[in-house]
Coordinates of C-alpha atoms in Angstrom, one line a residue:
M41 CA -7.3 -35.2 -12.8
A42 CA -5.3 -33.3 -10.1
K43 CA -8.3 -31.1 -9.1
D44 CA -10.1 -34.3 -8.2
I45 CA -7.0 -35.6 -6.3
F46 CA -5.6 -32.5 -4.6
T47 CA -7.2 -30.8 -1.7
V48 CA -4.5 -28.1 -1.6
G49 CA -1.5 -27.3 -3.7
P50 CA 0.9 -27.6 -5.2
V51 CA 2.4 -24.8 -3.1
L52 CA 6.1 -24.2 -3.8
S53 CA 8.4 -23.2 -1.0
F54 CA 12.0 -21.9 -1.3
R55 CA 14.3 -23.6 1.2
G56 CA 17.6 -21.9 0.4
I57 CA 20.8 -22.7 -1.5
V58 CA 23.0 -25.6 -0.1
D59 CA 26.0 -27.0 -1.9
G60 CA 25.1 -25.3 -5.2
R61 CA 21.5 -26.6 -5.2
W62 CA 18.4 -24.5 -5.5
R63 CA 16.2 -26.1 -2.9
V64 CA 12.4 -26.0 -3.5
T65 CA 9.6 -28.1 -2.1
A66 CA 6.0 -28.6 -3.1
L67 CA 3.1 -29.0 -0.6
I68 CA 0.3 -31.2 -1.8
G69 CA -2.8 -32.4 0.0
V70 CA -4.9 -35.5 -0.8
T71 CA -7.7 -37.4 0.8
T72 CA -6.7 -40.5 2.8
D73 CA -8.5 -42.9 0.3
T74 CA -6.3 -41.6 -2.6
I75 CA -3.0 -43.2 -3.6
T76 CA -0.1 -40.9 -2.8
P77 CA 0.5 -39.1 -6.1
T78 CA 3.8 -39.6 -7.9
L79 CA 5.4 -36.3 -9.0
E80 CA 7.8 -36.1 -11.9
F81 CA 10.5 -33.4 -12.0
E82 CA 12.7 -32.7 -15.0
G83 CA 11.7 -36.0 -16.6
R84 CA 12.2 -38.3 -13.7
S85 CA 10.1 -39.4 -10.6
C86 CA 10.6 -37.5 -7.4
V87 CA 11.8 -39.4 -4.3
A88 CA 9.1 -40.5 -1.9
P89 CA 7.5 -37.5 -0.3
T90 CA 7.5 -36.6 3.4
L91 CA 4.2 -36.7 5.3
L92 CA 3.7 -33.4 7.1
L93 CA 0.3 -34.0 8.6
E94 CA -2.6 -36.4 8.6
H95 CA -5.8 -34.7 9.7
K96 CA -9.2 -36.2 9.6
K97 CA -9.5 -37.6 6.1
E98 CA -6.6 -35.7 4.5
R99 CA -2.9 -36.1 4.2
Y100 CA -0.4 -33.4 3.4
W101 CA 2.8 -34.3 1.6
R102 CA 6.0 -32.4 0.9
Y103 CA 7.9 -33.2 -2.3
D104 CA 11.5 -32.4 -3.1
L105 CA 11.9 -30.3 -6.3
S106 CA 15.5 -29.2 -5.7
C107 CA 17.9 -28.9 -8.6
D108 CA 21.5 -27.8 -9.4
L109 CA 22.2 -24.2 -10.1
Q110 CA 23.7 -23.6 -13.6
D111 CA 25.5 -20.7 -15.2
N112 CA 22.3 -19.4 -16.8
E113 CA 18.8 -19.3 -15.6
R114 CA 16.4 -21.9 -16.8
K115 CA 12.8 -23.0 -16.5
V116 CA 12.1 -26.4 -15.0
V117 CA 8.9 -28.5 -15.2
F118 CA 7.2 -30.8 -12.7
G119 CA 3.9 -32.5 -12.8
V120 CA 1.7 -35.5 -11.9
G121 CA 3.0 -38.8 -13.3
G122 CA 0.9 -40.7 -15.8
G123 CA 0.0 -37.7 -18.0
G124 CA -1.4 -35.4 -15.3
P125 CA -1.1 -31.6 -15.3
T126 CA 2.3 -29.9 -15.2
W127 CA 3.6 -26.7 -13.8
S128 CA 7.0 -24.9 -14.1
F129 CA 9.2 -22.5 -12.2
T130 CA 12.3 -20.6 -13.1
V131 CA 15.7 -21.0 -11.4
P132 CA 18.2 -18.2 -11.5
G133 CA 21.8 -18.5 -12.8
R134 CA 24.5 -19.4 -10.3
G135 CA 25.5 -16.3 -8.3
F136 CA 22.8 -14.1 -9.8
A137 CA 20.2 -12.1 -7.9
P138 CA 16.7 -13.5 -7.9
R139 CA 13.8 -11.5 -9.4
M140 CA 11.2 -11.3 -6.7
A141 CA 7.5 -10.4 -6.3
Y142 CA 6.1 -9.3 -3.0
V143 CA 2.4 -9.6 -1.8
S144 CA 0.5 -9.3 1.5
C145 CA -3.0 -9.5 2.8
N146 CA -4.5 -12.3 0.7
G147 CA -8.1 -12.3 2.0
F148 CA -10.7 -10.3 3.9
S149 CA -11.0 -9.3 7.5
D150 CA -14.7 -8.8 6.9
P151 CA -16.4 -11.0 4.2
G152 CA -18.5 -8.0 3.3
G153 CA -15.4 -6.3 2.1
I154 CA -15.7 -8.0 -1.3
R155 CA -18.5 -5.5 -2.1
K156 CA -16.0 -2.6 -1.9
L157 CA -13.8 -4.0 -4.7
V158 CA -13.5 -2.2 -8.0
K159 CA -12.6 -5.4 -9.9
P160 CA -13.1 -9.1 -9.2
E161 CA -11.5 -10.6 -6.0
N162 CA -8.5 -12.1 -7.8
A163 CA -7.9 -9.3 -10.3
V164 CA -4.5 -8.3 -8.7
W165 CA -3.4 -11.9 -8.6
A166 CA -4.3 -12.3 -12.3
D167 CA -2.1 -9.3 -13.1
L168 CA 0.8 -10.8 -11.1
V169 CA 0.6 -14.3 -12.7
G170 CA 0.2 -12.7 -16.1
N171 CA 3.3 -10.7 -15.6
H172 CA 5.1 -13.8 -14.4
D173 CA 4.1 -16.2 -17.2
R174 CA 2.6 -15.3 -20.5
S175 CA 0.9 -18.7 -20.7
L176 CA -1.3 -17.6 -17.8
R177 CA -2.7 -14.5 -19.4
G178 CA -6.4 -14.2 -19.9
P179 CA -7.9 -12.9 -23.2
D180 CA -8.2 -9.3 -22.0
F181 CA -4.6 -9.1 -20.7
K182 CA -2.9 -6.0 -22.1
L183 CA 0.8 -5.1 -22.0
D184 CA 2.0 -1.6 -21.3
K185 CA 5.5 -0.1 -22.0
E186 CA 6.9 -1.1 -18.7
Q187 CA 5.8 -4.7 -19.1
L188 CA 7.1 -4.9 -22.7
W189 CA 10.6 -4.0 -21.3
H190 CA 10.5 -7.1 -19.1
E191 CA 9.1 -9.3 -21.9
A192 CA 12.4 -9.0 -23.8
R193 CA 14.4 -10.0 -20.7
T194 CA 12.3 -13.0 -19.7
Q195 CA 9.3 -14.3 -21.6
D196 CA 11.0 -13.9 -25.0
K197 CA 13.9 -16.0 -23.7
G198 CA 11.7 -18.8 -22.6
V199 CA 11.8 -18.1 -18.8
Q200 CA 9.3 -16.6 -16.3
R201 CA 9.7 -13.2 -14.7
F202 CA 10.1 -14.1 -11.0
H203 CA 12.3 -16.6 -9.2
L204 CA 10.8 -16.0 -5.7
M205 CA 7.5 -14.7 -4.3
L206 CA 7.8 -13.1 -0.9
M207 CA 4.6 -13.2 1.1
G208 CA 4.8 -10.8 4.0
G209 CA 1.8 -11.8 6.2
D210 CA -1.9 -12.4 6.3
Q211 CA -1.7 -15.3 3.8
L212 CA -5.0 -16.3 5.3
Y213 CA -7.6 -14.5 7.4
F214 CA -8.8 -16.5 10.4
D215 CA -11.0 -13.7 11.8
S216 CA -14.0 -15.7 10.6
I217 CA -13.4 -18.2 13.5
W218 CA -15.2 -15.8 15.9
E219 CA -18.4 -16.2 13.8
D220 CA -18.1 -19.8 12.5
L221 CA -17.5 -21.5 15.9
P222 CA -20.7 -21.1 18.1
K223 CA -18.7 -21.3 21.4
L224 CA -16.4 -18.5 20.3
K225 CA -19.3 -16.4 19.0
Q226 CA -20.8 -16.9 22.5
W227 CA -17.5 -15.9 24.1
V228 CA -17.4 -12.6 22.1
G229 CA -20.7 -11.6 23.8
L230 CA -19.5 -12.2 27.4
S231 CA -18.3 -9.6 29.8
R232 CA -14.5 -9.1 29.9
S233 CA -14.2 -10.8 33.3
K234 CA -15.9 -13.9 32.0
Q235 CA -13.9 -13.9 28.8
L236 CA -10.7 -14.1 30.8
T237 CA -11.7 -17.2 32.7
F238 CA -13.7 -18.9 29.9
A239 CA -12.6 -22.6 29.9
V240 CA -11.6 -24.3 26.7
T241 CA -13.2 -27.7 26.8
P242 CA -11.7 -30.7 24.9
T243 CA -14.6 -30.4 22.4
L244 CA -13.9 -26.7 21.7
E245 CA -10.1 -27.4 21.5
K246 CA -10.8 -30.0 18.8
E247 CA -13.1 -27.5 16.9
I248 CA -10.3 -24.9 17.0
E249 CA -7.7 -27.4 15.8
D250 CA -10.0 -28.5 12.9
Y251 CA -10.7 -24.9 11.9
Y252 CA -7.1 -23.9 11.6
L253 CA -6.0 -27.1 9.8
S254 CA -9.0 -27.1 7.3
L255 CA -9.2 -23.4 6.2
Y256 CA -5.9 -23.4 4.3
A257 CA -7.3 -25.9 1.8
K258 CA -10.6 -24.0 1.4
R259 CA -8.9 -20.7 0.8
W260 CA -5.8 -21.8 -1.1
L261 CA -7.5 -24.2 -3.5
P262 CA -11.2 -23.2 -3.5
P263 CA -13.6 -25.9 -4.7
A264 CA -15.2 -23.5 -7.2
R265 CA -12.0 -22.9 -9.2
K266 CA -11.4 -24.5 -12.5
P267 CA -9.5 -27.8 -12.3
W268 CA -5.7 -27.9 -12.8
G269 CA -4.8 -28.7 -16.4
T270 CA -7.6 -26.6 -18.0
V271 CA -6.6 -24.4 -20.9
I272 CA -7.5 -21.1 -19.2
A273 CA -5.7 -20.4 -16.0
N274 CA -7.7 -19.2 -12.9
G275 CA -5.4 -16.3 -12.3
D276 CA -5.5 -16.6 -8.5
A277 CA -3.2 -17.2 -5.5
A278 CA -3.1 -21.0 -6.3
D279 CA -1.7 -20.3 -9.7
A280 CA 1.0 -18.1 -8.3
M281 CA 2.0 -20.4 -5.5
A282 CA 2.2 -23.4 -7.8
R283 CA 4.6 -21.6 -10.1
I284 CA 6.8 -19.3 -7.9
P285 CA 8.6 -20.6 -4.9
T286 CA 7.4 -18.7 -1.9
V287 CA 9.1 -17.2 1.2
M288 CA 6.3 -16.8 3.8
M289 CA 6.1 -15.1 7.2
W290 CA 3.0 -14.8 9.2
D291 CA 1.2 -11.7 10.6
D292 CA -1.8 -11.3 12.9
H293 CA -4.6 -12.5 10.6
D294 CA -2.7 -15.8 10.2
I295 CA -3.6 -16.2 13.9
F296 CA -6.5 -13.7 14.3
D297 CA -6.8 -9.9 14.0
G298 CA -4.5 -8.1 16.4
W299 CA -2.7 -11.1 18.0
G300 CA -0.1 -9.7 20.4
S301 CA -1.5 -6.2 20.7
Y302 CA -4.2 -7.0 23.3
S303 CA -3.8 -6.5 27.1
E304 CA -1.6 -8.9 29.0
P305 CA -4.5 -10.7 30.8
M306 CA -6.3 -11.1 27.5
Q307 CA -3.2 -12.5 25.7
H308 CA -2.9 -15.1 28.4
S309 CA -6.5 -16.1 28.6
P310 CA -7.4 -19.7 27.8
V311 CA -9.2 -18.9 24.6
F312 CA -6.4 -16.7 23.2
Q313 CA -3.7 -19.3 24.1
A314 CA -5.7 -22.2 22.5
L315 CA -6.1 -20.2 19.2
F316 CA -2.4 -19.3 19.1
K317 CA -1.4 -22.8 19.7
H318 CA -3.3 -24.2 16.8
A319 CA -2.6 -21.3 14.5
R320 CA 1.1 -21.9 15.2
R321 CA 0.9 -25.6 14.3
A322 CA -1.1 -24.8 11.1
F323 CA 1.5 -22.1 10.0
W324 CA 4.3 -24.6 10.6
V325 CA 2.8 -27.1 8.3
F326 CA 1.2 -25.1 5.5
Q327 CA 3.4 -22.0 5.3
L328 CA 6.8 -23.3 6.5
Q329 CA 6.2 -26.9 5.2
H330 CA 7.5 -28.8 8.2
A331 CA 6.1 -32.0 9.7
V332 CA 3.7 -31.2 12.6
G333 CA 5.5 -33.7 14.9
D334 CA 8.8 -31.7 14.5
L335 CA 7.4 -28.5 16.0
P336 CA 8.8 -27.9 19.5
T337 CA 6.5 -26.4 22.2
L338 CA 7.0 -22.9 23.4
E339 CA 8.1 -22.7 27.0
E340 CA 7.7 -19.3 28.7
L341 CA 10.6 -18.2 31.0
D342 CA 9.8 -17.2 34.5
L343 CA 11.4 -13.8 35.0
P344 CA 9.9 -12.4 38.2
N345 CA 12.0 -9.2 38.0
L346 CA 10.7 -8.3 34.6
S347 CA 8.8 -5.0 35.2
R348 CA 6.4 -5.6 32.3
K349 CA 4.9 -9.0 31.5
D350 CA 6.2 -9.3 28.0
P351 CA 6.4 -12.9 26.7
Q352 CA 10.0 -14.3 27.1
F353 CA 10.3 -17.8 25.8
K354 CA 13.1 -20.3 26.2
A355 CA 15.3 -20.3 23.1
I356 CA 14.8 -23.2 20.7
S357 CA 17.8 -25.0 19.3
W358 CA 16.4 -25.2 15.8
R359 CA 19.6 -26.8 14.4
K360 CA 19.1 -29.7 16.8
H361 CA 15.4 -30.1 16.1
Q362 CA 15.9 -29.9 12.3
A363 CA 19.0 -32.1 12.1
K364 CA 17.1 -35.0 10.5
D365 CA 15.3 -32.8 7.9
S366 CA 17.6 -32.0 5.0
L367 CA 15.0 -29.6 3.5
A368 CA 14.4 -27.6 6.7
L369 CA 14.1 -23.9 6.4
P370 CA 17.2 -22.0 7.8
L371 CA 15.6 -20.8 10.9
I372 CA 18.0 -18.6 12.9
D373 CA 19.2 -20.8 15.8
D374 CA 18.6 -20.3 19.5
Q375 CA 15.5 -18.0 19.3
P376 CA 12.0 -19.1 20.1
G377 CA 10.3 -17.7 17.0
F378 CA 10.3 -18.5 13.3
T379 CA 12.7 -15.8 12.1
F380 CA 14.7 -17.2 9.2
A381 CA 17.1 -15.8 6.5
H382 CA 18.5 -16.6 3.1
Q383 CA 21.4 -15.3 1.1
V384 CA 20.9 -15.6 -2.7
G385 CA 23.7 -14.2 -4.7
P386 CA 24.2 -10.5 -3.8
V387 CA 20.9 -10.4 -1.9
A388 CA 20.2 -11.4 1.7
I389 CA 16.5 -11.9 2.8
V390 CA 15.5 -11.8 6.4
A391 CA 11.9 -12.9 7.2
A392 CA 11.3 -11.6 10.7
D393 CA 8.7 -13.2 13.0
L394 CA 6.9 -10.3 14.6
R395 CA 4.1 -12.3 16.2
T396 CA 5.4 -15.1 18.3
E397 CA 6.9 -12.8 21.0
R398 CA 4.7 -9.8 20.5
S399 CA 2.9 -7.9 23.3
R400 CA 1.7 -4.3 23.6
T401 CA 5.2 -3.3 24.8
Q402 CA 7.4 -5.8 22.8
I403 CA 7.9 -7.0 19.2
L404 CA 10.9 -9.2 19.5
G405 CA 12.3 -10.9 22.6
M406 CA 15.8 -10.6 24.0
A407 CA 17.2 -13.8 22.5
T408 CA 15.8 -13.0 19.0
W409 CA 17.4 -9.6 19.0
D410 CA 20.8 -11.1 20.0
K411 CA 20.7 -13.9 17.4
L412 CA 19.4 -11.7 14.6
Q413 CA 22.2 -9.2 15.2
K414 CA 24.8 -12.0 15.2
W415 CA 23.4 -13.3 11.9
L416 CA 23.7 -9.9 10.3
S417 CA 27.2 -9.3 11.6
A418 CA 28.3 -12.6 9.9
L419 CA 27.1 -11.5 6.5
P420 CA 29.9 -11.5 3.9
A421 CA 30.9 -8.0 2.8
K422 CA 30.8 -7.0 -0.8
G423 CA 33.8 -8.4 -2.8
N424 CA 36.2 -5.9 -4.2
A425 CA 37.4 -8.0 -7.1
A426 CA 35.4 -11.1 -8.0
P427 CA 31.9 -10.3 -9.3
N428 CA 28.7 -11.5 -7.6
T429 CA 30.5 -12.0 -4.3
G430 CA 29.4 -10.8 -0.8
C431 CA 26.1 -9.2 0.0
Q432 CA 25.0 -5.9 -1.7
H433 CA 21.4 -5.6 -0.7
L434 CA 19.6 -6.7 2.5
L435 CA 15.9 -7.1 2.4
L436 CA 14.0 -7.2 5.7
L437 CA 10.5 -8.6 5.5
S438 CA 8.7 -6.7 8.3
S439 CA 5.0 -7.6 8.2
V440 CA 4.2 -4.3 9.9
S441 CA 5.6 -1.0 8.5
V442 CA 8.6 0.5 10.3
V443 CA 8.1 3.9 8.5
H444 CA 4.5 5.0 8.7
P445 CA 2.5 8.1 9.7
K446 CA 2.4 8.5 13.4
L447 CA -1.1 9.0 14.8
S448 CA -0.3 10.1 18.3
L449 CA -3.8 11.5 19.1
A450 CA -5.5 8.3 18.1
E451 CA -3.0 6.3 20.2
G452 CA -3.7 8.5 23.2
L453 CA -7.5 8.0 22.9
M454 CA -7.0 4.2 22.6
D455 CA -4.8 4.2 25.7
T456 CA -7.4 6.2 27.6
F457 CA -10.4 4.1 26.8
G458 CA -8.7 0.7 26.4
Q459 CA -9.4 -1.9 23.8
D460 CA -9.7 -5.7 24.1
H461 CA -12.5 -6.4 21.6
V462 CA -11.6 -9.0 18.9
L463 CA -14.1 -7.6 16.4
D464 CA -12.8 -4.1 16.5
S465 CA -9.4 -3.9 14.7
S466 CA -8.8 -0.1 14.9
A467 CA -7.0 -0.1 18.2
D468 CA -4.8 -3.2 17.8
D469 CA -3.8 -1.9 14.3
L470 CA -2.4 1.3 16.0
K471 CA -0.8 -0.8 18.8
D472 CA 0.9 -3.0 16.1
H473 CA 2.9 -0.2 14.5
W474 CA 6.6 0.1 15.1
A475 CA 5.8 3.9 15.4
N476 CA 3.6 3.3 18.4
D477 CA 5.0 5.0 21.5
D478 CA 5.3 1.7 23.3
H479 CA 7.5 0.3 20.5
E480 CA 9.6 3.4 19.7
G481 CA 12.6 2.0 21.7
E482 CA 12.6 -1.2 19.6
R483 CA 12.2 0.8 16.4
K484 CA 15.3 2.7 17.3
R485 CA 17.2 -0.5 18.0
L486 CA 16.1 -1.9 14.7
L487 CA 17.2 1.1 12.7
E488 CA 20.5 1.3 14.5
T489 CA 21.1 -2.5 13.9
L490 CA 20.3 -2.1 10.2
A491 CA 22.4 1.1 9.8
R492 CA 25.4 -0.5 11.5
T493 CA 25.1 -3.6 9.2
A494 CA 24.9 -1.3 6.2
E495 CA 28.0 0.6 7.3
D496 CA 30.1 -2.4 8.3
K497 CA 29.3 -4.4 5.2
L498 CA 28.8 -1.5 2.7
L499 CA 25.4 -2.6 1.5
R500 CA 22.0 -1.1 1.0
V501 CA 19.1 -2.0 3.3
S502 CA 15.5 -2.0 2.2
I503 CA 12.5 -2.9 4.3
V504 CA 9.5 -4.6 2.6
S505 CA 6.2 -4.4 4.5
G506 CA 2.4 -4.7 4.1
D507 CA -0.5 -4.7 6.6
V508 CA -1.9 -1.2 6.0
H509 CA -3.9 -1.7 2.8
V510 CA -2.2 1.1 0.8
A511 CA 0.9 1.4 -1.3
A512 CA 3.6 3.7 0.2
W513 CA 7.2 4.6 0.1
G514 CA 9.2 5.7 3.2
S515 CA 12.8 6.4 4.2
A516 CA 14.9 6.1 7.3
Y517 CA 18.3 7.9 7.4
R518 CA 21.1 9.1 9.5
R519 CA 21.2 12.9 9.5
D520 CA 24.8 12.9 10.9
I521 CA 26.1 11.2 7.7
P522 CA 26.7 13.1 4.4
P523 CA 23.8 12.6 1.8
N524 CA 26.1 11.0 -0.8
A525 CA 26.8 8.1 1.7
T526 CA 23.9 6.0 0.3
W527 CA 24.4 3.1 2.8
A528 CA 22.9 5.4 5.5
H529 CA 19.6 5.7 3.7
I530 CA 17.2 2.8 4.3
Q531 CA 14.2 2.6 2.0
Q532 CA 10.9 1.0 2.9
F533 CA 8.5 -0.3 0.3
T534 CA 4.9 -1.0 1.5
S535 CA 2.7 -3.2 -0.7
S536 CA -0.7 -4.0 0.5
A537 CA -3.1 -5.6 -0.3
V538 CA -3.3 -8.2 -3.0
V539 CA -6.9 -9.1 -2.2
H540 CA -8.2 -7.1 0.8
P541 CA -9.9 -3.9 -0.4
S542 CA -8.0 -0.7 0.2
L543 CA -9.4 2.5 1.9
M544 CA -12.6 3.0 0.0
G545 CA -15.5 3.9 2.3
V546 CA -16.4 7.4 3.6
A547 CA -14.8 6.9 7.0
E548 CA -11.8 5.3 5.4
R549 CA -11.4 8.3 3.1
L550 CA -11.3 10.5 6.1
F551 CA -8.7 8.3 7.7
L552 CA -6.8 8.5 4.4
Y553 CA -6.8 12.3 4.5
L554 CA -5.4 12.1 8.1
L555 CA -2.7 9.7 7.0
N556 CA -1.6 12.0 4.2
S557 CA -1.6 15.0 6.5
M558 CA 0.5 13.3 9.2
A559 CA 2.8 11.7 6.6
S560 CA 4.1 15.1 5.6
K561 CA 5.8 15.5 9.0
P562 CA 9.2 13.7 9.4
Q563 CA 9.6 11.8 12.7
L564 CA 12.8 12.5 14.7
I565 CA 13.8 9.2 16.4
D566 CA 16.8 10.7 18.1
V567 CA 19.7 13.1 17.3
Q568 CA 20.8 10.8 14.5
H569 CA 17.9 8.9 13.1
V570 CA 14.9 10.3 11.1
V571 CA 12.1 8.4 9.4
E572 CA 10.1 10.2 6.7
M573 CA 7.3 9.3 4.4
M574 CA 8.1 10.1 0.8
L575 CA 5.7 11.2 -1.9
F576 CA 4.5 8.0 -3.7
P577 CA 6.2 7.8 -7.1
G578 CA 3.9 9.1 -9.8
Y579 CA 1.0 9.9 -7.5
N580 CA 2.0 13.1 -5.6
R581 CA 0.5 11.9 -2.3
Y582 CA 2.1 9.9 0.4
V583 CA -0.2 6.8 0.4
M584 CA -2.0 5.3 -2.5
P585 CA -5.3 3.6 -1.8
A586 CA -5.3 0.8 -4.3
R587 CA -4.8 -2.9 -4.2
N588 CA -1.3 -3.7 -5.5
W589 CA 1.7 -6.0 -5.7
L590 CA 5.4 -5.2 -5.8
A591 CA 8.3 -6.3 -8.0
L592 CA 11.9 -6.3 -6.7
E593 CA 14.5 -6.7 -9.3
L594 CA 18.3 -6.0 -9.5
D595 CA 20.4 -4.6 -12.3
M596 CA 23.7 -6.4 -11.9
G597 CA 25.9 -3.6 -13.3
T598 CA 28.9 -4.0 -15.5
N599 CA 31.1 -5.7 -13.1
G600 CA 28.6 -7.5 -10.9
N601 CA 29.5 -5.4 -7.8
D602 CA 27.3 -2.4 -8.4
C603 CA 23.7 -3.8 -8.2
K604 CA 20.9 -1.4 -8.4
L605 CA 17.6 -2.5 -6.9
W606 CA 14.4 -1.5 -8.7
A607 CA 11.1 -1.5 -6.9
T608 CA 8.0 -1.5 -9.1
W609 CA 4.5 -1.3 -7.6
R610 CA 1.6 -2.5 -9.9
C611 CA -1.5 -0.6 -8.6
E612 CA -5.0 -1.5 -9.5
A613 CA -7.1 1.2 -11.2
E614 CA -10.5 1.2 -12.8
N615 CA -8.9 0.8 -16.2
G616 CA -6.0 -1.5 -15.9
F617 CA -3.0 -1.1 -13.7
S618 CA -0.4 1.7 -13.1
N619 CA 3.3 1.3 -12.7
H620 CA 5.2 3.2 -9.9
L621 CA 9.0 2.8 -9.9
Q622 CA 11.7 3.6 -7.4
A623 CA 15.4 2.8 -7.5
V624 CA 17.8 1.9 -4.7
Q625 CA 21.3 2.8 -5.8
P626 CA 24.4 0.7 -4.9
A627 CA 26.0 1.5 -1.5
R628 CA 28.5 4.3 -1.5
V629 CA 30.6 5.8 1.3

């Protein structure tokens, strides 16, 4: 029934905790000739949904699935009224840390990449949803010892494994737009001078808008998948997003490959600006689940004395714009991007927007840095008496890795020869990295900000990232602080990709060898800060070329104030999946 009605969804989105309520919404798309579906939640009809967008012959609705937090975790059920299919998600107990999954890179930059896969396209998704909910396991699903340990804590108690799913970027790959729209395919073949002045006609503008607003449904609920309500689950991204509330932040492929890392003239060209405008609107509706009419425009500041033409936008009063939306995401106020943050029990989650203000020489603008630092300084410190009080772990979602092998020679070659070609991603990938020479100053600012927060609040900071199509573990630390002061050690967990193939070809294997070679050399940021790649747990190399997803789970400790964070990579292999564990101990002075 629902497969015939829905054009996309349900896609769950976590909206934060307000007044003791676990706020969750569901995005559902239907055709305009379909009666708006009635959803039932915990045995009663949901309130009337909010219309987010009407585009062509489709409407996209947002339903409220919020509920009160209780002392213990529980599984709640929602579904289509009148006997339609049902889904469920698990709500944590009041004051407890959520169990989280992390994924990135849900797609292909090159459709031919599917030929490089060891297993079917959705094999990693099937493993994730099978770990999350035993009812979604296929007939060949096998449990290993690590999974059995989690079974007793979750499935055997009638709940699912994860409360949240963090999606760190590239939820969609829009690179196909350069091939699928004839005018843009023509643009790719032009000389650079003609590309910079190529006019975007009203017809092309409409084609671009249609492309961005239509691809989400095609990729997130493919027509070929089995209908909702069938006995055997599909084991894909749609299954996961319908059963685990998401926290999403975009990266370049949600716009197009390398957005923000091209030259300043190219970034401001009419074609690039039109693509960004419509990618931003589509992201606002489908990933952040806000009404399209509530999106304020970006206004660039005129700063004639700025030596480099980095984008500086007027700050947006998100609080004012979102005042009428009780389910608005908690976007950090007075910054032009989409950076937002949650605090859930002893865990704070910051989803940093690293694309809105990006240029070759900038990742975040001045206002964003200021407001982010103020938000971090206001975090409640760990309680000394009452359990589950204050913040004990801070998770920063950085779509691009902060700790990564530095490829200075390759960077130099790219700087020498230049690069502005949208179909060649090698140079913009290097320009994207926090470790790039042009971003080193901001990387230092980030590490100092995180270390200061960790020291002031006595908490642990971990960075979660994707983008690079390998699994990896890194560390950033203060070498002027004694090793037993654990707050001074920032861990980075890189998980990539859930669908995109890893480094498999001959040229990619050579690049992998170079990565491992350079990873063995610590990077001295300054006299205090060092970043260092660590040998990947259970692999004895620095980067693991395998598709993967990541679990982030806390042991609460005996008194609730000594939470240990466990990071577990599930890495694809020819025969099943392998587990790779790393612990982040509680903060110590």
